[in-house]
JSON list of C-alpha atoms and ligand atoms in Angstrom, two decimals:
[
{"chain": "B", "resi": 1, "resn": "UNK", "atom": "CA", "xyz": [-22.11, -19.46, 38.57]},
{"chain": "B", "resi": 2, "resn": "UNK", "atom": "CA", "xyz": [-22.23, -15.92, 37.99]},
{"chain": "B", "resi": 3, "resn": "UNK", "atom": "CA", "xyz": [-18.69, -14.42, 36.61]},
{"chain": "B", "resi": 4, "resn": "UNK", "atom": "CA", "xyz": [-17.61, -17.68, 36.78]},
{"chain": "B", "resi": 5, "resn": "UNK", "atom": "CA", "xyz": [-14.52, -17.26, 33.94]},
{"chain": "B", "resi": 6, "resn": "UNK", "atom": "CA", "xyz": [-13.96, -14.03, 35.37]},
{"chain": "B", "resi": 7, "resn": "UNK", "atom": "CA", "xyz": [-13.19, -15.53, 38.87]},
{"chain": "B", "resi": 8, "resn": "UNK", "atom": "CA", "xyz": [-11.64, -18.65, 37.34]},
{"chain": "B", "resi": 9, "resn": "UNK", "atom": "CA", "xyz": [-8.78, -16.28, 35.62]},
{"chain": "B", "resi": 10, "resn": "UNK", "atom": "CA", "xyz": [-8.61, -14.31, 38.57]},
{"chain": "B", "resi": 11, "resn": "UNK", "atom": "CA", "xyz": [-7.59, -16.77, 40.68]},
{"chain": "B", "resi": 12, "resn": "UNK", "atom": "CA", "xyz": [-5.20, -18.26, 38.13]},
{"chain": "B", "resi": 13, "resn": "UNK", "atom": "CA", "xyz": [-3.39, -15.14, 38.68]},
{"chain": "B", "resi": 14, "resn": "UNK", "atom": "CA", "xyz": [-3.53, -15.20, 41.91]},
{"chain": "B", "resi": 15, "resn": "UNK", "atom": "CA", "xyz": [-1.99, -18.64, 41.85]},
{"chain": "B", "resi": 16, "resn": "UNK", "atom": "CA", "xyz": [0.18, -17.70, 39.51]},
{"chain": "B", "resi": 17, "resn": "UNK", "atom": "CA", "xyz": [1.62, -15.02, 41.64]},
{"chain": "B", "resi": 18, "resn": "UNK", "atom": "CA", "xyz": [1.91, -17.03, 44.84]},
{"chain": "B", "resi": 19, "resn": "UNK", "atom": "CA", "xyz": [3.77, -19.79, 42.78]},
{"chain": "B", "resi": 20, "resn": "UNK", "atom": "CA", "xyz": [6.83, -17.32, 42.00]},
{"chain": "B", "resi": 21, "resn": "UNK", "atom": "CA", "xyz": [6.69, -15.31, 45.51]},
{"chain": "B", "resi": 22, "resn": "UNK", "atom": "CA", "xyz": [4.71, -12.19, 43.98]},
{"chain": "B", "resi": 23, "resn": "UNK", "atom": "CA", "xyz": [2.03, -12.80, 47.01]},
{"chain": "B", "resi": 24, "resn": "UNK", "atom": "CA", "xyz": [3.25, -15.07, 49.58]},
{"chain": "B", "resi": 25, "resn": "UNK", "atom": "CA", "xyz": [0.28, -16.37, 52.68]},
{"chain": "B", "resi": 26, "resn": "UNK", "atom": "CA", "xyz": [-2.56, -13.07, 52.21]},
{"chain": "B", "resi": 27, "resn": "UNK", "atom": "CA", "xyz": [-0.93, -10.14, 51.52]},
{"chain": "B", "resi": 28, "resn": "UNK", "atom": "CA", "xyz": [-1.04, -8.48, 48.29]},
{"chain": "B", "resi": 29, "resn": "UNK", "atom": "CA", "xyz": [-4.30, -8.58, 45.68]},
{"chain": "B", "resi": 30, "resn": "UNK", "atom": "CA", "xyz": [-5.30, -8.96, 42.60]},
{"chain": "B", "resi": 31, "resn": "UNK", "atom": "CA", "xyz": [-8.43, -7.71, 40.77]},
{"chain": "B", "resi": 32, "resn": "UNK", "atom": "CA", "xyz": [-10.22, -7.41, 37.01]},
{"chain": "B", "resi": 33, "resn": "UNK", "atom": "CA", "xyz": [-13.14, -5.45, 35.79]},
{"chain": "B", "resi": 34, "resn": "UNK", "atom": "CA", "xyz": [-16.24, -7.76, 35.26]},
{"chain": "B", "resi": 35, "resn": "UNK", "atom": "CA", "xyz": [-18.14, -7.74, 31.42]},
{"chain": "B", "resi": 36, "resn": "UNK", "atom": "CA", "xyz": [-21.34, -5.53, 32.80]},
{"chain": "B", "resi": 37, "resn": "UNK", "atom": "CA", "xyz": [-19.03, -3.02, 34.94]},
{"chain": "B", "resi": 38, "resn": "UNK", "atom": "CA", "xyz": [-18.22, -4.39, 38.52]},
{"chain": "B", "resi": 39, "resn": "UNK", "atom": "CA", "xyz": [-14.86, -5.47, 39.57]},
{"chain": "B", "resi": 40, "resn": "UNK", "atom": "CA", "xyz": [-13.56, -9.09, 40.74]},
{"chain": "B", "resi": 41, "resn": "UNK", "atom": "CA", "xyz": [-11.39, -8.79, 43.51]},
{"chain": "B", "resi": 42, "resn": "UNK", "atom": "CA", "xyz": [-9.66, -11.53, 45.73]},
{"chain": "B", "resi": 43, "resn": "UNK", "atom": "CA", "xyz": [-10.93, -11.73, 49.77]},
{"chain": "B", "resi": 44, "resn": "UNK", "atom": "CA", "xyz": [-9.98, -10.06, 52.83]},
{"chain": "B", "resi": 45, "resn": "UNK", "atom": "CA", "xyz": [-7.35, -12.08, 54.92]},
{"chain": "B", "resi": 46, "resn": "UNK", "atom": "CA", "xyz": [-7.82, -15.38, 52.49]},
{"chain": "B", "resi": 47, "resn": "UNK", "atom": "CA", "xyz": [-5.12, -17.66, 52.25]},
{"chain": "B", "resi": 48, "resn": "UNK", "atom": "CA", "xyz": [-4.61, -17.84, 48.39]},
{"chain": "B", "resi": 49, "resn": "UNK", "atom": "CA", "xyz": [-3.56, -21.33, 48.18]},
{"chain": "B", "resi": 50, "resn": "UNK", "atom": "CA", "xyz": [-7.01, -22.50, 49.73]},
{"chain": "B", "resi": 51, "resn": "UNK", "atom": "CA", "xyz": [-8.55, -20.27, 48.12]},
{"chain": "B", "resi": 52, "resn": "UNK", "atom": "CA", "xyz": [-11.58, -20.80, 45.57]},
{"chain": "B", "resi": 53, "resn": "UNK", "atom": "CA", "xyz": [-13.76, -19.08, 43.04]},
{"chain": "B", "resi": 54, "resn": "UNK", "atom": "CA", "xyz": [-16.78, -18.50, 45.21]},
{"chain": "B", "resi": 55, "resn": "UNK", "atom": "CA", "xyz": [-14.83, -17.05, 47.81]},
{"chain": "B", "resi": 56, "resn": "UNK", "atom": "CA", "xyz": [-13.70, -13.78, 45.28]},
{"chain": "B", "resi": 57, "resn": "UNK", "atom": "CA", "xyz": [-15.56, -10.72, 45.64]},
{"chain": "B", "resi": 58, "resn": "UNK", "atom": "CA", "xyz": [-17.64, -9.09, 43.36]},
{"chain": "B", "resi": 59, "resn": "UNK", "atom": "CA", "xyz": [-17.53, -5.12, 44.39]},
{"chain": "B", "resi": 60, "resn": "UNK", "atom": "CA", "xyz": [-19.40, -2.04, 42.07]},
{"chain": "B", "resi": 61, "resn": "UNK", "atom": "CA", "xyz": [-16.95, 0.91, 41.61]},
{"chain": "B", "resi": 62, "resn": "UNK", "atom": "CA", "xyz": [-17.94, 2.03, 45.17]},
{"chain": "B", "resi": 63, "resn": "UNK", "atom": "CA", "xyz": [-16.39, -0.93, 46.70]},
{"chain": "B", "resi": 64, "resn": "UNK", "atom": "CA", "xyz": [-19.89, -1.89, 48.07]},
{"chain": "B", "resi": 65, "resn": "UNK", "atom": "CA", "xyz": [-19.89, -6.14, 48.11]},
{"chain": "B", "resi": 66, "resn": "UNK", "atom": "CA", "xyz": [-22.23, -7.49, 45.39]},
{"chain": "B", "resi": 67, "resn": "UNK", "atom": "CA", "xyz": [-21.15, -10.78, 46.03]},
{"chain": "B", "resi": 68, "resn": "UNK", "atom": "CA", "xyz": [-18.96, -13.37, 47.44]},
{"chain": "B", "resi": 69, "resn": "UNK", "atom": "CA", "xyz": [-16.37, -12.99, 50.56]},
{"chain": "B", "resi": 70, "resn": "UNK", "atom": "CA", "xyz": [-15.80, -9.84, 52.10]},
{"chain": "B", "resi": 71, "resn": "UNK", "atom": "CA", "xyz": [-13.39, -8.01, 49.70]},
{"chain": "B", "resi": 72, "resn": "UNK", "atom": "CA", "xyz": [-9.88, -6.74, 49.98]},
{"chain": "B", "resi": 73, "resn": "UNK", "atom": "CA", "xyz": [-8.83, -4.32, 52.66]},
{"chain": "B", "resi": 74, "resn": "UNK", "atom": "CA", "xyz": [-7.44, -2.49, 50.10]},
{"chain": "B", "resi": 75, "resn": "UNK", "atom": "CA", "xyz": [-10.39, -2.52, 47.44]},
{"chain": "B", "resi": 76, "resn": "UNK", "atom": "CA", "xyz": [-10.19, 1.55, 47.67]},
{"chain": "B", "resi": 77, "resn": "UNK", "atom": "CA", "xyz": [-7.12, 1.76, 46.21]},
{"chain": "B", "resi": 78, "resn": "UNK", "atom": "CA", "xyz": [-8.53, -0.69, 43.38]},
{"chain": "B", "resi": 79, "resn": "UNK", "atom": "CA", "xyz": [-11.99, 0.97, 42.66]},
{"chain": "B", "resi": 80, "resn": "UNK", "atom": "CA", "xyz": [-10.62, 4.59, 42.77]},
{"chain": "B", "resi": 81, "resn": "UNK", "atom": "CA", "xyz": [-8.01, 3.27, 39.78]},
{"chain": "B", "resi": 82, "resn": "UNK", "atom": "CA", "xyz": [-10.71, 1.98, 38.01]},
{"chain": "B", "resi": 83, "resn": "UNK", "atom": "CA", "xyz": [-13.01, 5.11, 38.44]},
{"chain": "B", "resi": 84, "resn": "UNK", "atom": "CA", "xyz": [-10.32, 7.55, 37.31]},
{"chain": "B", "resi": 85, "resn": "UNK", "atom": "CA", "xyz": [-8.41, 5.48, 34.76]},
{"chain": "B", "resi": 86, "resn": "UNK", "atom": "CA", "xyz": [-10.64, 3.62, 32.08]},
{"chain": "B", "resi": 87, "resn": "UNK", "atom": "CA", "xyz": [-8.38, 2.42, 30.30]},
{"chain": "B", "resi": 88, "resn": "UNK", "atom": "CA", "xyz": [-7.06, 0.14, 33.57]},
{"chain": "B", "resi": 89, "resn": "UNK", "atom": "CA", "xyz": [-8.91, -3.47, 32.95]},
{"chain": "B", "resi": 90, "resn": "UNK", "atom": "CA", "xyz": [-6.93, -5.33, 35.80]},
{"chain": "B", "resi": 91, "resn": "UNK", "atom": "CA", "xyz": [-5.00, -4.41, 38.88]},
{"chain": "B", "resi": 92, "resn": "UNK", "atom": "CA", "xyz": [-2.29, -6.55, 40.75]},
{"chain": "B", "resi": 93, "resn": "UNK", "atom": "CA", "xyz": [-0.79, -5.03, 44.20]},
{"chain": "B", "resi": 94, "resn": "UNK", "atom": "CA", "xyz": [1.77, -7.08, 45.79]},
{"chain": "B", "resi": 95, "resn": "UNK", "atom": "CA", "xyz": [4.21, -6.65, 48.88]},
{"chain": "B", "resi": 96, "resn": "UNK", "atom": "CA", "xyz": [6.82, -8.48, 47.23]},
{"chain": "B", "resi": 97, "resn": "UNK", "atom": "CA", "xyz": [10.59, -8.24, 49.00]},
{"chain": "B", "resi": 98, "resn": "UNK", "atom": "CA", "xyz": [12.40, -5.99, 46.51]},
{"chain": "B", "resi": 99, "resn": "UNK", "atom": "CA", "xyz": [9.05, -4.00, 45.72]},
{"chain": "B", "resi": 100, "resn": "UNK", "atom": "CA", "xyz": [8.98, -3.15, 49.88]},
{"chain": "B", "resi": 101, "resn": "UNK", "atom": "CA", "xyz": [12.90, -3.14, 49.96]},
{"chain": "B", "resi": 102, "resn": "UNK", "atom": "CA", "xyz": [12.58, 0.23, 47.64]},
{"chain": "B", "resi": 103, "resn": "UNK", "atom": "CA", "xyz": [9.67, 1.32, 48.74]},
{"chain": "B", "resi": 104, "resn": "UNK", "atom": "CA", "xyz": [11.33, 2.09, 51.89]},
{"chain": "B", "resi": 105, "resn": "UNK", "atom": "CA", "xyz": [13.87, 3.73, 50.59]},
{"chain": "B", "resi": 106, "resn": "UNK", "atom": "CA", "xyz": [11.77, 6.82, 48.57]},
{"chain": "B", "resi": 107, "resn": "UNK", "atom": "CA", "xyz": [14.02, 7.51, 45.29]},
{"chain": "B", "resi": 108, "resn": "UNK", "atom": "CA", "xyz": [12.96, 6.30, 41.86]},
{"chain": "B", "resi": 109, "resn": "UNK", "atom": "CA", "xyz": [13.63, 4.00, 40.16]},
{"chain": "B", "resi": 110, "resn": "UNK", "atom": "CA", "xyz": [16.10, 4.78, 37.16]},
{"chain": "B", "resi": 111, "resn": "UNK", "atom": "CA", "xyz": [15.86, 2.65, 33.72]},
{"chain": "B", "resi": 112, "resn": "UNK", "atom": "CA", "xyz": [18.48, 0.26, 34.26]},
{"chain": "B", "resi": 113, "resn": "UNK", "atom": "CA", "xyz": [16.97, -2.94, 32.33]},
{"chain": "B", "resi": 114, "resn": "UNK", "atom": "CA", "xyz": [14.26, -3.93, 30.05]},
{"chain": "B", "resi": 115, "resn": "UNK", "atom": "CA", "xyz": [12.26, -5.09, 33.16]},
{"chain": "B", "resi": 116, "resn": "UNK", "atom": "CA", "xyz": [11.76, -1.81, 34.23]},
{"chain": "B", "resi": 117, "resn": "UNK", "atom": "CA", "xyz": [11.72, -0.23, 31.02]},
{"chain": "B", "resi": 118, "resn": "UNK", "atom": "CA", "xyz": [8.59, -2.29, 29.85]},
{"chain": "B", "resi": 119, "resn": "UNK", "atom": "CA", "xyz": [6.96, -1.28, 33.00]},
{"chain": "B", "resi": 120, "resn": "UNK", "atom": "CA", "xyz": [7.50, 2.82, 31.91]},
{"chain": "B", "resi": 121, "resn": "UNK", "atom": "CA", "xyz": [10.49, 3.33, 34.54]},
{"chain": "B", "resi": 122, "resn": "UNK", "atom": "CA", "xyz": [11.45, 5.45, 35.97]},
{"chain": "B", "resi": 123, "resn": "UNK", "atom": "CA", "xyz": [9.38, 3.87, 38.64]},
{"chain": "B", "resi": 124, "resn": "UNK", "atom": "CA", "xyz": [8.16, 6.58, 41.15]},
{"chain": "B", "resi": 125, "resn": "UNK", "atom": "CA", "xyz": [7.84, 6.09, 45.01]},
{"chain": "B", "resi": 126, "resn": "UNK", "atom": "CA", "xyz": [3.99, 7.47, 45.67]},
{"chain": "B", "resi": 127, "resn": "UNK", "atom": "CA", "xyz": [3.91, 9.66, 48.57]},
{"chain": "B", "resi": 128, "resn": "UNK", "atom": "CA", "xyz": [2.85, 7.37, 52.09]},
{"chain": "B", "resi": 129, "resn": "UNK", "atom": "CA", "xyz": [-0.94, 6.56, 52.16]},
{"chain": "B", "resi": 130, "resn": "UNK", "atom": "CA", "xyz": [-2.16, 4.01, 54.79]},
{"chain": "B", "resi": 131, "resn": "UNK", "atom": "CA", "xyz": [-3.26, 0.61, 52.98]},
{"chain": "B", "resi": 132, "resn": "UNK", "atom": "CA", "xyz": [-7.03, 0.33, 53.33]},
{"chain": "B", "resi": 133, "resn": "UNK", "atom": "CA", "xyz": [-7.74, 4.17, 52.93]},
{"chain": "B", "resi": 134, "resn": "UNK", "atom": "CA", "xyz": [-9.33, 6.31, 49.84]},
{"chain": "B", "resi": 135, "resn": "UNK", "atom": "CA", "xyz": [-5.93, 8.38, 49.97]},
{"chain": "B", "resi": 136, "resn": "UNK", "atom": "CA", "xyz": [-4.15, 4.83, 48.80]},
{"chain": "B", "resi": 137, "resn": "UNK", "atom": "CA", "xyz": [-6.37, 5.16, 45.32]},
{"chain": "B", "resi": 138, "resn": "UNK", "atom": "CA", "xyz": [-6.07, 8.84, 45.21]},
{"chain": "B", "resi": 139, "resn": "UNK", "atom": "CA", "xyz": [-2.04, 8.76, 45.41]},
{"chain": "B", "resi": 140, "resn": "UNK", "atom": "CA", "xyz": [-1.81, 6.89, 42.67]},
{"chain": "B", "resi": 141, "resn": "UNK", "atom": "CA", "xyz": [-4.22, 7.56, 40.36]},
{"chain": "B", "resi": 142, "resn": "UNK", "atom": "CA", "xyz": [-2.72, 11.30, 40.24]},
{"chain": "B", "resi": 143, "resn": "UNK", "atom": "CA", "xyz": [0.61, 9.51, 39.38]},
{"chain": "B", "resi": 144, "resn": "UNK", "atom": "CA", "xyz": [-0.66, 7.28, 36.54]},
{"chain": "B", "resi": 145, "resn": "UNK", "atom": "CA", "xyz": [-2.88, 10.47, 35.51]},
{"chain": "B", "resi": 146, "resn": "UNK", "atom": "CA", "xyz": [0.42, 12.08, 34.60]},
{"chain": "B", "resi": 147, "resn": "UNK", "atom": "CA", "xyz": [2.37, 9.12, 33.27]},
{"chain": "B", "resi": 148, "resn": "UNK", "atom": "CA", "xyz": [0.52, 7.47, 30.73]},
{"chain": "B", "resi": 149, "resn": "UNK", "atom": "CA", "xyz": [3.08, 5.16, 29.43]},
{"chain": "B", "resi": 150, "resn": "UNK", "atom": "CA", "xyz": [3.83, 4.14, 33.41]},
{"chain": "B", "resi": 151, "resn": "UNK", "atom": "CA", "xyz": [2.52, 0.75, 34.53]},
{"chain": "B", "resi": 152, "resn": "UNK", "atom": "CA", "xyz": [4.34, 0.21, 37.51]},
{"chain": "B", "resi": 153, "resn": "UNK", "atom": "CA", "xyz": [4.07, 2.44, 41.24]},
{"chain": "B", "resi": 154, "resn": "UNK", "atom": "CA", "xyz": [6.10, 1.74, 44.10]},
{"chain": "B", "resi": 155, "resn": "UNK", "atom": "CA", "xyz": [3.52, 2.27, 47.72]},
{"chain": "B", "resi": 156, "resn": "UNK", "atom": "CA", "xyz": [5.86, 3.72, 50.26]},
{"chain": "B", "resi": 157, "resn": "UNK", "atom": "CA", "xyz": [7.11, 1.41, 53.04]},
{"chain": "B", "resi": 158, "resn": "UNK", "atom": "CA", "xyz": [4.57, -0.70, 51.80]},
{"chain": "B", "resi": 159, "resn": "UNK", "atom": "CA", "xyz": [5.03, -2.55, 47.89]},
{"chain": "B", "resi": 160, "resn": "UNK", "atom": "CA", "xyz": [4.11, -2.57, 44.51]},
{"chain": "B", "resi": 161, "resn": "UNK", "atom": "CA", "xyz": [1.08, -1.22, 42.43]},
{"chain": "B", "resi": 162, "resn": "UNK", "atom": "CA", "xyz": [0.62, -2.62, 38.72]},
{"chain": "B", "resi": 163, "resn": "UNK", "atom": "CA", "xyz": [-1.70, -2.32, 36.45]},
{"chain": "B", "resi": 164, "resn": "UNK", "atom": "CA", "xyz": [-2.88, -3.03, 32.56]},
{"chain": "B", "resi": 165, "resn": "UNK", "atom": "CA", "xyz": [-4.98, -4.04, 29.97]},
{"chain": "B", "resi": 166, "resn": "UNK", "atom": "CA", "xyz": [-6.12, -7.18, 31.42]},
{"chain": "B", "resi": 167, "resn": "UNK", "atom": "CA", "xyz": [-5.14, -9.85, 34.01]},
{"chain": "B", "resi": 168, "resn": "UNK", "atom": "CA", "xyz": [-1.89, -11.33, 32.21]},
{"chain": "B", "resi": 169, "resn": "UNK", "atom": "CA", "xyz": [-0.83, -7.86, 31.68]},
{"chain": "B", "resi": 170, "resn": "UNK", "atom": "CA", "xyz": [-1.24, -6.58, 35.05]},
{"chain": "B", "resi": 171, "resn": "UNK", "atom": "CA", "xyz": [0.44, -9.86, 36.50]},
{"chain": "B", "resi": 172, "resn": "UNK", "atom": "CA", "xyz": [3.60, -9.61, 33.82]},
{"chain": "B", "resi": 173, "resn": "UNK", "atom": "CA", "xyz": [4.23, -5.90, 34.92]},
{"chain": "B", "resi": 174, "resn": "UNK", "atom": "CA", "xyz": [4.30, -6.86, 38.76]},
{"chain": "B", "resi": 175, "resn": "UNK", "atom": "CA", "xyz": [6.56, -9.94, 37.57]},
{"chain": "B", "resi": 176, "resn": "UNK", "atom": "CA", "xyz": [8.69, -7.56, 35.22]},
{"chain": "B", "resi": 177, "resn": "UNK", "atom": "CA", "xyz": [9.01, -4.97, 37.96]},
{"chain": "B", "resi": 178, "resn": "UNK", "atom": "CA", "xyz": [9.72, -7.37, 40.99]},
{"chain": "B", "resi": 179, "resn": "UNK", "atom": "CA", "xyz": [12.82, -8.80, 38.29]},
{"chain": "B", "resi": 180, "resn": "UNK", "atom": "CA", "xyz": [13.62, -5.23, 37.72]},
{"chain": "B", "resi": 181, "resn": "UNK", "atom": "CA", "xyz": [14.07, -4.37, 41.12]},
{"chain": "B", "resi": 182, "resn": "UNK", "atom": "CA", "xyz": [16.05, -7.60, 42.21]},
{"chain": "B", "resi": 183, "resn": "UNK", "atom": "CA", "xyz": [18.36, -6.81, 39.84]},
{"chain": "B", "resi": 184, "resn": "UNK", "atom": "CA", "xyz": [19.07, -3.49, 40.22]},
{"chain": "B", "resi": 185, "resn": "UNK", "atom": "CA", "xyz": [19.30, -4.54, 44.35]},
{"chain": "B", "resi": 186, "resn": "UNK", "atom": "CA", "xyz": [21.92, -7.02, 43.18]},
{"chain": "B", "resi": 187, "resn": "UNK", "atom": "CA", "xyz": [23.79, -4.49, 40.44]},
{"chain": "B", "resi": 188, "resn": "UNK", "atom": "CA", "xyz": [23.72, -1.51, 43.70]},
{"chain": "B", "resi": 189, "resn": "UNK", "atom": "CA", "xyz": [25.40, -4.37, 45.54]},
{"chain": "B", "resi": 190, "resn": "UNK", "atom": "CA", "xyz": [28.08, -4.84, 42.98]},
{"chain": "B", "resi": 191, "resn": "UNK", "atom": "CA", "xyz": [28.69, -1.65, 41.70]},
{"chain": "B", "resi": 192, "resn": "UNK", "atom": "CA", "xyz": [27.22, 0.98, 39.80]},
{"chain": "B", "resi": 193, "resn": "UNK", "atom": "CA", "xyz": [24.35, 0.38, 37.38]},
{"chain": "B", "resi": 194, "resn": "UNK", "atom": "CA", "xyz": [24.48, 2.18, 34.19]},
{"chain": "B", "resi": 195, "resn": "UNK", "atom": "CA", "xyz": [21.12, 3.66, 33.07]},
{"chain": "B", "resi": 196, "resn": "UNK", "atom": "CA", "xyz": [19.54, 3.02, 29.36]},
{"chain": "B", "resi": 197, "resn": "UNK", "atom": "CA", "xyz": [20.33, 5.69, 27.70]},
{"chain": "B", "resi": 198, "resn": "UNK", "atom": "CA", "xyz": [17.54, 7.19, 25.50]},
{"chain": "B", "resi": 199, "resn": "UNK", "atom": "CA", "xyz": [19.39, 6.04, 22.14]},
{"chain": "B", "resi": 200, "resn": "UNK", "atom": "CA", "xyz": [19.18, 2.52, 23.49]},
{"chain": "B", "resi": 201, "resn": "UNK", "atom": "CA", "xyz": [15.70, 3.18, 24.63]},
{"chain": "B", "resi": 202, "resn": "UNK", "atom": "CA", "xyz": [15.18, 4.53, 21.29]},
{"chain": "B", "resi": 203, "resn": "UNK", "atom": "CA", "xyz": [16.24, 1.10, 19.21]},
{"chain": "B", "resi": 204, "resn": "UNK", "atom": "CA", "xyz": [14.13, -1.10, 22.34]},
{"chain": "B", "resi": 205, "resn": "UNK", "atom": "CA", "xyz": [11.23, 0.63, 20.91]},
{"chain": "B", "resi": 206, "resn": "UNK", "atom": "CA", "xyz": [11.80, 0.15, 17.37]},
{"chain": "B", "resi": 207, "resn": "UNK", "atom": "CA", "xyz": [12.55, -3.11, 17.44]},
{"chain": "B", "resi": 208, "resn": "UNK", "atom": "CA", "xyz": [9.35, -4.11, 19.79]},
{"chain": "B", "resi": 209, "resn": "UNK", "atom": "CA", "xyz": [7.00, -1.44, 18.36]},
{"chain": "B", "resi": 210, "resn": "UNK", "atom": "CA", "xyz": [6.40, -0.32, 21.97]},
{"chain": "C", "resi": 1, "resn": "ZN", "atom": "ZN1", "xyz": [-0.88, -3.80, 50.36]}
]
């Protein structure tokens, strides 16, 4: 099958995700940039865990369906990433609880843990865009224009948007950031969280060559 280990590791992730709550039933989606210039990108309204690799979409930068299952609802926000940021190999978007839970709320996200630092916190809250429109894509791709080191957007009243070199990465900064954010829920709840300073940030990225 065409794209075949492109699909297969695309719905790894996918799995992956659903296993630790990332993307629970259909909502959220994951996608990766194909070897001759398309993007992979998991079905509209498919249930993940009976999901399989001939159902993922194959989409050109357009978002017009090569092949497969009727993509995404949200493939613009996907291909307009891809078209504005080259360096973007894989995307993962989920609605995942804490993701949402600050999304609604519209502040940033301070450094407060190495979760969120990996992922180029502060994490900003884009501005609202409807899910399924070109203004999605065009929200954040002026963000991540700006913030180079920044991996991580919060969609308002609506989730996350990660993205990164390739599939793992893009997964591990939704992970990182969906950690991030529980934690910083639970530290709000307790008291108040102390940020990283930028001598501790400083030694982080020493030590890890980041
Ligand atoms: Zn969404």
């Amino acid at each position: 099958m065409k794209y075949q280990s492109t699909r297969e590791q695309l719905l790894d992730t996918v799995i992956k995700a659903n296993e630790v709550d990332l993307i629970r039933m259909s909502a959220g989606n994951i996608s990766t940039r194909t070897a001759d210039g398309l993007v992979a990108i998991t079905p509209s309204g498919v249930k993940y865990r009976n999901m399989s690799i001939e159902d993922i979409s194959i989409v050109d930068l357009d978002g017009n369906l090569v092949e497969g299952l009727k993509p995404s609802s949200e493939t613009p926000m996907h291909t307009a990433i891809y078209r504005n940021l080259p360096d973007v190999g894989s995307i993962c978007h989920t609605h995942s609880t804490y993701a949402i839970t600050f999304a609604m709320l519209g502040d940033e996200i301070p450094m407060v843990n190495l979760e969120l630092l990996v992922c180029g916190a502060p994490i900003p809250v884009a501005p609202w865009a409807s899910p399924g429109t070109p203004k999605a894509g065009e929200v954040t791709v002026e963000i991540f224009k700006d913030r180079p080191e920044l991996k991580v957007i919060l969609l308002r009243k609506h989730g996350l948007v990660a993205i990164g070199a390739n599939l793992d990465h893009a997964f591990d900064m939704a992970f990182n950031a969906e950690v991030g954010f529980q934690s910083y829920y639970q530290a709000l709840l307790l008291g108040k969280p102390e940020p990283i300073t930028d001598e501790q940030f400083a030694e982080v990225k020493a030590a890890y060559n980041l």
